[in-house]
Amino acid sequence: MKLPYAEPYKTKMVEYIKPSTKKQRKNWIKKAHYNLFNLESDKVFIDLLTDSGTGAMSDKQWAEMMLGDESYAGSRSYLKLKKVVKKITGFKYFLPTHQGRAAENVLFSVLVKEGDIVPGNSHFDTTKGHIEFRKAVACDCTIDEAFDPSVHHPFKGNIDPDKLEDVFKNHPKEKVPMVIITATCNSAGGQPVSLKNIEEISTLCKHYEVPLYFDGARFAENAYFIKIREEKYKDWSIKEIVREMFSHADGMTMSAKKDGLVNMGGFIALNDQDIYKKATVYNIMFEGFLTYGGLNGRDMGALAVGLDEATEFDYLETRVEQVAFLGKQLVDYGVPVIQPFGGHAIFLDANKFVPTIPRDEYRAQALAVELYIAGGIRGVEIGTILADRDPFTHKNRYPDLELVRLAIPRRTYSLNHMRYIAAVIKKIYDSRDKAKRGYQIVDEAPIMRHFTVKLKKLKN
Ligand SMILES: Cc1ncc(COP(=O)(O)O)c(C=O)c1O
């Protein structure tokens, strides 16, 4: 019999979370205008809004915080981090930044200019934002299977080489400053990219002389999927797989709030000395001196330890399998979820869950609100509200999928929390026929409306 996995850590400190009554939550969410972003965290029992910066640090990371060297230039903490980044990624040069989007801002200031095209696999929002801010275009070359929830594919984050080659053939080399592989691919639901695909894309990039970069926010989770799903790498250590992944690229941007196992941080790592030199200028302008880049010395120390811990198999098995545990429970209850499960989140399929609520009444948002009222669980809508309005017609954009994302923070909740979440969802699912009406927008910002939107509940 295969033994179940067990967490390779035990609890040393606890943070109490506050249970509340359904009546209280109904009142709080009404006051928050039915927008989960407006809720105070103390009014949430289990917070699955994001896995970014919400994880728990280890005792070794906290110990390293005490050793933080806060010197402006050349601190010991910086040197520790630099050494670990080199060891884990293999890239020659490194610049700390305060988070992932800051790394994008600095690197793209060097590489991306007006009229450029930047191909990749469903760029993350901030990546796309930084590209479009420079009046360039982010071109999505993800494989078609990624967009069909009924298709089971082990690596739905893969880039389609034919789509990428079309971009290379149809644009002069000078207009394509880089290709970005996001691993795992957050926008495609935390789906991984295979090493076979990375190799293939790298060969194509070399042929067309276009640099290849990683958005590595969840690179370790990606390496775990490679180990368990790609036969050739089953006996490799995670650290070996990570080195192999990055050996095919020219550099990376990193949001350390995910697989760096810290609450704040980021970096750029790359091989080209000339690009590094140019990037240092922007880093100093936007982030701070190049040996701290917006981070405290103690944060850099904690990140150095976090990167090492995040690339251990036992940790990753617990992490990814905990997410899958929740997914499997939901599947057993018959609840419609996107499969295969992502590395950091489970997605409820609201089109199948509550088809009775009209689309123009924001059914995924209605489901997310119901989840909060029923069990104090905060997820997030990935649907029509997030998709915003068409900038020209000002009509709602209706994406193919209406989802509620349940992002699981790292090393934070137990399997019992997962059981609780699944049970709450099952209860809602069992009475889904009663859900007939959703919400109406009463106030919204011109862009990124989901953060501040105000909603009114519609009555039967
Ligand atoms: C894939 C990916 N890239 C970049 C970012 C941006 O990182 P940050 O939030 O640290 O700015 C995120 C954040 O969620 C992400 O998921």
Coordinates of C-alpha atoms and ligand atoms in Angstrom, one line a residue:
M1 CA 0.0 0.0 0.0
K2 CA 1.3 3.5 -0.9
L3 CA 1.4 5.5 2.3
P4 CA -0.2 8.9 2.1
Y5 CA 2.1 11.9 2.1
A6 CA 2.5 13.7 5.4
E7 CA 3.6 17.3 5.9
P8 CA 7.4 17.4 6.4
Y9 CA 7.0 20.1 9.1
K10 CA 5.2 20.6 12.4
T11 CA 3.6 23.7 14.0
K12 CA 5.7 25.9 16.2
M13 CA 3.5 29.0 16.3
V14 CA -0.2 29.4 15.6
E15 CA -2.3 32.3 14.4
Y16 CA -5.9 32.2 15.4
I17 CA -8.6 32.7 12.8
K18 CA -12.0 33.9 13.7
P19 CA -15.1 31.8 13.1
S20 CA -18.3 33.8 12.6
T21 CA -22.0 33.3 12.0
K22 CA -23.8 33.2 8.7
K23 CA -25.9 36.2 9.9
Q24 CA -22.7 38.2 10.6
R25 CA -21.2 37.4 7.3
K26 CA -24.4 38.3 5.4
N27 CA -24.2 41.7 7.1
W28 CA -20.4 42.2 6.5
I29 CA -20.6 41.3 2.8
K30 CA -23.5 43.6 2.2
K31 CA -21.5 46.4 3.8
A32 CA -18.6 45.5 1.5
H33 CA -21.0 45.9 -1.5
Y34 CA -20.7 42.2 -2.2
N35 CA -17.0 42.7 -3.2
L36 CA -14.7 40.2 -1.4
F37 CA -11.7 42.6 -1.8
N38 CA -13.5 45.0 0.5
L39 CA -13.7 42.6 3.4
E40 CA -11.4 43.1 6.4
S41 CA -9.3 39.9 6.8
D42 CA -10.6 39.4 10.4
K43 CA -14.0 38.8 8.9
V44 CA -12.7 35.9 6.8
F45 CA -12.3 32.4 8.2
I46 CA -10.3 30.7 5.4
D47 CA -8.6 33.1 3.0
L48 CA -8.1 31.8 -0.5
L49 CA -8.0 35.1 -2.2
T50 CA -4.4 34.5 -3.3
D51 CA -1.3 32.4 -2.8
S52 CA 0.9 35.4 -3.2
G53 CA 2.8 36.5 -0.1
T54 CA 0.3 34.7 2.1
G55 CA 2.4 31.6 3.0
A56 CA 4.1 30.7 6.3
M57 CA 7.9 31.1 6.8
S58 CA 9.9 28.4 8.5
D59 CA 11.9 28.7 11.7
K60 CA 15.1 28.8 9.7
Q61 CA 13.7 31.7 7.7
W62 CA 12.7 33.6 10.9
A63 CA 16.2 32.9 12.3
E64 CA 17.7 34.3 9.2
M65 CA 15.6 37.5 9.7
M66 CA 17.5 38.0 12.9
L67 CA 20.8 37.8 11.1
G68 CA 19.6 40.4 8.5
D69 CA 22.4 42.9 7.6
E70 CA 20.8 46.3 6.9
S71 CA 23.8 47.9 5.3
Y72 CA 22.9 50.1 2.3
A73 CA 25.6 48.6 0.1
G74 CA 27.1 45.1 -0.1
S75 CA 25.2 43.6 2.8
R76 CA 25.8 40.0 4.0
S77 CA 22.1 39.2 3.4
Y78 CA 22.5 40.4 -0.3
L79 CA 25.5 38.2 -0.8
K80 CA 23.8 35.2 0.7
L81 CA 20.8 35.7 -1.6
K82 CA 23.1 36.2 -4.6
K83 CA 24.8 32.9 -3.9
V84 CA 21.6 31.0 -3.6
V85 CA 20.0 32.5 -6.7
K86 CA 23.1 31.5 -8.7
K87 CA 23.1 28.0 -7.2
I88 CA 19.4 27.4 -7.8
T89 CA 18.9 29.1 -11.2
G90 CA 22.4 29.0 -12.7
F91 CA 22.1 32.6 -14.0
K92 CA 25.2 34.7 -13.8
Y93 CA 23.8 38.1 -12.8
F94 CA 21.2 39.0 -10.2
L95 CA 19.2 42.1 -9.1
P96 CA 16.8 42.1 -6.1
T97 CA 13.5 43.9 -6.5
H98 CA 10.6 44.5 -4.1
Q99 CA 8.3 42.1 -5.9
G100 CA 7.6 40.4 -9.3
R101 CA 6.0 43.3 -11.2
A102 CA 9.0 45.5 -10.1
A103 CA 11.3 43.0 -11.8
E104 CA 9.2 43.2 -14.9
N105 CA 9.3 47.0 -14.8
V106 CA 13.1 47.0 -14.6
L107 CA 13.8 44.3 -17.2
F108 CA 11.2 45.5 -19.7
S109 CA 12.5 49.1 -19.4
V110 CA 15.6 47.7 -21.0
L111 CA 14.1 45.3 -23.5
V112 CA 10.6 46.3 -24.5
K113 CA 9.7 49.4 -26.6
E114 CA 6.8 50.8 -28.5
G115 CA 5.6 48.6 -31.4
D116 CA 7.3 45.4 -30.1
I117 CA 5.6 42.0 -29.8
V118 CA 6.3 39.8 -26.9
P119 CA 5.1 36.2 -27.3
G120 CA 4.5 33.8 -24.4
N121 CA 2.0 31.5 -22.7
S122 CA -0.9 33.5 -21.4
H123 CA 1.2 36.3 -19.8
F124 CA 0.2 37.2 -16.2
D125 CA -1.8 40.5 -15.8
T126 CA 1.1 42.5 -14.5
T127 CA 3.4 41.2 -17.2
K128 CA 0.9 42.0 -19.9
G129 CA 0.3 45.4 -18.2
H130 CA 4.0 46.3 -18.3
I131 CA 4.2 45.2 -22.0
E132 CA 1.1 47.2 -23.0
F133 CA 2.2 50.2 -20.9
R134 CA 5.2 50.4 -23.3
K135 CA 2.8 50.3 -26.2
A136 CA 3.9 46.8 -27.2
V137 CA 1.8 43.7 -27.7
A138 CA 1.7 40.5 -25.5
C139 CA 0.9 37.7 -27.9
D140 CA -0.6 34.5 -26.4
C141 CA 0.9 31.4 -28.0
T142 CA -0.4 28.8 -25.4
I143 CA -1.5 25.4 -26.8
D144 CA -5.2 25.2 -27.7
E145 CA -5.8 22.4 -25.2
A146 CA -5.3 25.0 -22.4
F147 CA -8.6 26.7 -23.3
D148 CA -10.7 23.6 -23.3
P149 CA -11.7 22.5 -19.7
S150 CA -12.8 19.1 -21.0
V151 CA -9.4 18.2 -22.3
H152 CA -6.9 16.4 -20.0
H153 CA -3.4 17.4 -20.9
P154 CA -0.5 17.0 -18.4
F155 CA 1.2 20.3 -19.5
K156 CA -1.5 22.8 -20.4
G157 CA 1.0 25.6 -19.9
N158 CA 3.0 24.6 -23.0
I159 CA 3.7 27.1 -25.8
D160 CA 2.6 26.0 -29.2
P161 CA 5.8 26.0 -31.3
D162 CA 3.8 26.6 -34.6
K163 CA 2.1 29.7 -33.1
L164 CA 5.4 31.0 -31.9
E165 CA 7.1 30.4 -35.2
D166 CA 4.3 32.3 -37.0
V167 CA 5.2 35.3 -34.8
F168 CA 8.9 35.0 -35.6
K169 CA 8.2 34.7 -39.4
N170 CA 5.7 37.5 -39.5
H171 CA 7.7 40.1 -37.6
P172 CA 11.3 41.4 -38.0
K173 CA 13.7 40.2 -35.4
E174 CA 14.2 43.7 -33.9
K175 CA 10.4 43.8 -33.1
V176 CA 10.5 40.6 -30.9
P177 CA 12.7 41.5 -28.0
M178 CA 12.0 38.4 -26.0
V179 CA 9.8 35.3 -25.4
I180 CA 8.4 34.7 -21.9
I181 CA 7.5 31.3 -20.5
T182 CA 5.4 31.7 -17.4
A183 CA 5.9 28.6 -15.2
T184 CA 3.5 27.5 -14.0
C185 CA 1.1 29.4 -16.1
N186 CA -1.1 31.3 -13.6
S187 CA -3.5 32.7 -16.2
A188 CA -4.1 29.2 -17.6
G189 CA -4.9 28.0 -14.0
G190 CA -1.5 27.1 -12.6
Q191 CA -0.8 24.7 -15.4
P192 CA 2.8 23.5 -15.9
V193 CA 5.2 23.7 -18.9
S194 CA 7.1 20.5 -19.8
L195 CA 10.8 20.4 -20.1
K196 CA 10.4 18.9 -23.6
N197 CA 8.4 22.1 -24.5
I198 CA 11.0 24.4 -22.9
E199 CA 13.8 22.7 -24.9
E200 CA 11.7 23.0 -28.1
I201 CA 10.9 26.7 -27.5
S202 CA 14.5 27.4 -26.6
T203 CA 15.8 25.8 -29.8
L204 CA 13.3 27.9 -31.8
C205 CA 14.3 31.1 -30.0
K206 CA 18.0 30.4 -30.7
H207 CA 17.3 29.7 -34.4
Y208 CA 15.5 33.1 -34.7
E209 CA 18.0 34.8 -32.3
V210 CA 15.3 35.9 -29.8
P211 CA 16.1 35.8 -26.1
L212 CA 14.0 33.5 -23.9
Y213 CA 13.0 34.5 -20.4
F214 CA 11.1 32.9 -17.6
D215 CA 8.4 34.4 -15.4
G216 CA 9.5 32.1 -12.6
A217 CA 7.0 32.9 -9.9
R218 CA 6.0 29.2 -9.5
F219 CA 9.1 27.6 -11.0
A220 CA 9.5 25.0 -8.2
E221 CA 5.9 23.8 -8.5
N222 CA 6.5 23.5 -12.3
A223 CA 9.6 21.4 -11.6
Y224 CA 7.5 19.1 -9.4
F225 CA 5.0 18.5 -12.2
I226 CA 7.9 17.7 -14.5
K227 CA 9.3 15.2 -12.1
I228 CA 5.9 13.4 -11.7
R229 CA 4.6 13.7 -15.2
E230 CA 7.6 13.6 -17.5
E231 CA 9.1 10.0 -17.5
K232 CA 12.6 11.1 -18.4
Y233 CA 13.0 13.2 -15.2
K234 CA 11.3 10.9 -12.7
D235 CA 14.6 10.2 -11.0
W236 CA 16.0 13.7 -11.1
S237 CA 16.0 15.9 -8.0
I238 CA 13.9 19.0 -8.0
K239 CA 17.0 21.2 -7.9
E240 CA 18.5 19.3 -11.0
I241 CA 15.2 19.8 -12.9
V242 CA 15.1 23.5 -12.0
R243 CA 18.7 24.0 -13.2
E244 CA 17.8 22.1 -16.4
M245 CA 14.7 24.3 -17.0
F246 CA 16.7 27.6 -16.6
S247 CA 19.7 26.3 -18.6
H248 CA 17.5 26.7 -21.7
A249 CA 16.8 30.4 -21.0
D250 CA 18.6 33.8 -21.0
G251 CA 17.1 35.0 -17.8
M252 CA 14.1 35.3 -15.5
T253 CA 11.9 37.6 -13.5
M254 CA 10.7 36.4 -10.2
S255 CA 7.9 37.1 -7.8
A256 CA 9.4 35.6 -4.6
K257 CA 6.0 35.9 -2.9
K258 CA 5.2 32.5 -4.4
D259 CA 8.0 29.9 -4.7
G260 CA 10.4 32.1 -2.7
L261 CA 8.3 31.3 0.3
V262 CA 8.4 34.9 1.6
N263 CA 5.7 37.5 2.1
M264 CA 7.4 40.2 0.0
G265 CA 10.3 40.1 -2.6
G266 CA 11.4 39.5 -6.1
F267 CA 14.4 39.5 -8.4
I268 CA 15.8 39.4 -11.9
A269 CA 18.4 36.9 -12.9
L270 CA 20.1 36.7 -16.3
N271 CA 23.2 35.9 -18.2
D272 CA 23.8 38.8 -20.5
Q273 CA 26.2 41.3 -19.0
D274 CA 25.1 44.2 -21.2
I275 CA 21.4 43.8 -20.3
Y276 CA 22.4 43.4 -16.6
K277 CA 24.4 46.7 -16.8
K278 CA 21.4 48.6 -18.3
A279 CA 19.0 47.0 -15.8
T280 CA 21.1 48.2 -12.9
V281 CA 20.4 51.8 -13.9
Y282 CA 16.6 51.2 -13.8
N283 CA 16.9 49.2 -10.6
I284 CA 18.6 52.1 -8.9
M285 CA 16.0 54.5 -10.2
F286 CA 12.9 52.5 -9.4
E287 CA 13.8 50.0 -6.7
G288 CA 16.9 51.2 -4.7
F289 CA 20.6 50.4 -4.8
L290 CA 21.5 47.2 -6.6
T291 CA 22.4 45.3 -3.4
Y292 CA 19.0 45.7 -1.9
G293 CA 16.5 46.7 -4.6
G294 CA 13.6 47.6 -2.4
L295 CA 14.1 44.8 0.1
N296 CA 15.3 44.8 3.8
G297 CA 18.5 42.9 4.4
R298 CA 16.4 40.5 6.6
D299 CA 14.0 39.9 3.7
M300 CA 16.8 38.9 1.4
G301 CA 18.1 36.5 4.1
A302 CA 14.7 34.9 4.5
L303 CA 14.3 34.6 0.7
A304 CA 17.7 32.9 0.4
V305 CA 16.5 30.2 2.8
G306 CA 13.0 30.1 1.2
L307 CA 14.4 29.4 -2.3
D308 CA 16.3 26.4 -0.9
E309 CA 13.3 25.0 1.0
A310 CA 10.9 25.5 -1.9
T311 CA 13.0 23.4 -4.2
E312 CA 12.9 20.3 -1.9
F313 CA 10.7 17.4 -3.1
D314 CA 9.0 16.7 0.3
Y315 CA 7.8 20.3 0.6
L316 CA 6.5 20.4 -3.0
E317 CA 4.7 17.1 -2.7
T318 CA 2.9 18.3 0.3
R319 CA 2.1 21.6 -1.4
V320 CA 0.9 20.4 -4.7
E321 CA -0.9 17.3 -3.3
Q322 CA -2.7 19.4 -0.7
V323 CA -4.2 21.4 -3.6
A324 CA -5.0 18.2 -5.4
F325 CA -6.6 16.8 -2.2
L326 CA -9.1 19.6 -2.2
G327 CA -9.7 19.1 -6.0
K328 CA -10.3 15.3 -5.5
Q329 CA -12.7 15.9 -2.7
L330 CA -14.8 18.2 -4.8
V331 CA -14.7 15.8 -7.8
D332 CA -15.9 13.0 -5.4
Y333 CA -18.8 15.3 -4.4
G334 CA -19.6 15.8 -8.1
V335 CA -18.7 19.5 -8.0
P336 CA -17.6 20.9 -11.4
V337 CA -13.9 21.9 -11.2
I338 CA -11.3 22.6 -13.9
Q339 CA -9.0 19.6 -14.4
P340 CA -6.2 18.7 -14.3
F341 CA -5.8 20.6 -11.0
G342 CA -3.4 23.5 -11.0
G343 CA -0.3 23.7 -8.8
H344 CA -1.5 26.5 -6.6
A345 CA -5.3 26.7 -6.9
I346 CA -8.6 24.9 -7.6
F347 CA -11.1 26.6 -10.0
L348 CA -14.8 26.1 -9.6
D349 CA -16.6 26.1 -13.0
A350 CA -19.5 28.5 -12.4
N351 CA -21.1 27.9 -15.8
K352 CA -21.8 24.3 -14.8
F353 CA -22.3 25.0 -11.1
V354 CA -24.9 27.8 -11.3
P355 CA -26.1 27.9 -14.9
T356 CA -29.4 29.1 -13.5
I357 CA -28.0 32.6 -12.8
P358 CA -27.9 34.7 -15.9
R359 CA -24.4 35.6 -17.2
D360 CA -25.1 39.3 -17.1
E361 CA -25.8 38.9 -13.4
Y362 CA -22.2 37.7 -12.7
R363 CA -22.7 34.1 -11.8
A364 CA -19.1 33.4 -10.7
Q365 CA -19.2 36.4 -8.4
A366 CA -22.5 35.2 -7.0
L367 CA -20.9 31.8 -6.3
A368 CA -17.9 33.5 -4.6
V369 CA -20.2 35.5 -2.4
E370 CA -22.2 32.5 -1.5
L371 CA -19.0 30.6 -0.5
Y372 CA -18.2 33.4 1.9
I373 CA -21.7 33.6 3.4
A374 CA -21.9 29.8 3.8
G375 CA -18.5 29.2 5.3
G376 CA -16.5 32.3 5.7
I377 CA -14.2 31.3 2.8
R378 CA -12.9 34.0 0.5
G379 CA -12.1 33.0 -3.0
V380 CA -12.0 35.3 -6.1
E381 CA -14.0 35.7 -9.3
I382 CA -12.2 35.0 -12.5
G383 CA -15.0 35.8 -14.9
T384 CA -17.0 38.6 -16.4
I385 CA -16.3 41.2 -13.7
L386 CA -12.5 40.6 -14.0
A387 CA -12.7 40.6 -17.8
D388 CA -13.8 44.3 -17.7
R389 CA -15.6 46.1 -20.5
D390 CA -14.6 46.4 -24.1
P391 CA -12.7 49.7 -24.3
F392 CA -14.6 50.7 -27.5
T393 CA -18.1 49.4 -27.1
H394 CA -18.1 49.6 -23.3
K395 CA -20.1 46.4 -23.2
N396 CA -19.2 43.6 -20.8
R397 CA -16.7 41.1 -22.1
Y398 CA -17.9 37.6 -21.5
P399 CA -15.0 35.1 -21.2
D400 CA -15.5 31.5 -22.2
L401 CA -15.1 30.4 -18.6
E402 CA -16.7 31.8 -15.5
L403 CA -14.5 30.6 -12.6
V404 CA -14.1 31.0 -8.8
R405 CA -10.4 30.6 -7.9
L406 CA -9.5 29.0 -4.6
A407 CA -5.8 29.8 -4.2
I408 CA -4.1 27.9 -1.4
P409 CA -1.5 29.7 0.6
R410 CA 1.7 27.7 1.2
R411 CA 2.3 25.8 4.5
T412 CA -0.7 27.7 6.0
Y413 CA -3.8 25.5 6.2
S414 CA -4.3 21.9 7.1
L415 CA -6.0 19.0 5.4
N416 CA -8.9 19.6 7.8
H417 CA -9.3 23.1 6.4
M418 CA -9.4 21.5 2.9
R419 CA -12.1 19.1 4.1
Y420 CA -14.1 22.0 5.6
I421 CA -13.8 24.0 2.3
A422 CA -15.0 21.0 0.3
A423 CA -17.9 20.3 2.6
V424 CA -19.1 24.0 2.4
I425 CA -18.9 23.8 -1.4
K426 CA -20.8 20.5 -1.5
K427 CA -23.6 22.1 0.7
I428 CA -23.9 25.0 -1.7
Y429 CA -23.8 22.6 -4.7
D430 CA -26.6 20.5 -3.2
S431 CA -29.0 23.5 -3.1
R432 CA -27.8 25.1 -6.4
D433 CA -31.2 24.9 -8.0
K434 CA -32.3 27.7 -5.6
A435 CA -29.8 30.1 -7.1
K436 CA -31.7 32.1 -9.6
R437 CA -30.5 35.7 -9.4
G438 CA -27.0 37.3 -9.2
Y439 CA -25.8 40.9 -8.9
Q440 CA -26.0 44.3 -10.7
I441 CA -23.0 46.7 -10.8
V442 CA -23.8 50.0 -9.2
D443 CA -20.3 51.5 -9.3
E444 CA -17.1 50.6 -11.2
A445 CA -13.7 51.9 -12.1
P446 CA -12.8 52.4 -15.8
I447 CA -10.1 49.6 -15.6
M448 CA -9.4 46.8 -13.2
R449 CA -12.9 47.2 -11.9
H450 CA -12.9 44.0 -9.9
F451 CA -10.8 45.5 -7.1
T452 CA -13.3 48.3 -6.2
V453 CA -16.5 47.4 -7.9
K454 CA -19.7 47.9 -5.9
L455 CA -22.6 45.5 -6.4
K456 CA -26.3 45.2 -5.6
K457 CA -28.0 41.9 -4.9
L458 CA -30.9 41.1 -7.2
K459 CA -34.0 39.7 -5.8
N460 CA -36.2 36.9 -7.2
Ligands
LIG1 C1 2.9 34.4 -12.8 C2 3.0 35.7 -12.1 N1 3.9 36.6 -12.6 C3 4.1 37.8 -11.9 C4 3.3 38.2 -10.8 C5 3.5 39.5 -10.2 O1 4.2 39.4 -9.0 P1 4.0 40.4 -7.8 O2 2.6 40.2 -7.3 O3 5.1 39.9 -6.8 O4 4.3 41.7 -8.3 C6 2.4 37.2 -10.3 C7 1.6 37.6 -9.2 O5 0.6 36.9 -8.8 C8 2.2 36.0 -11.0 O6 1.4 35.1 -10.6

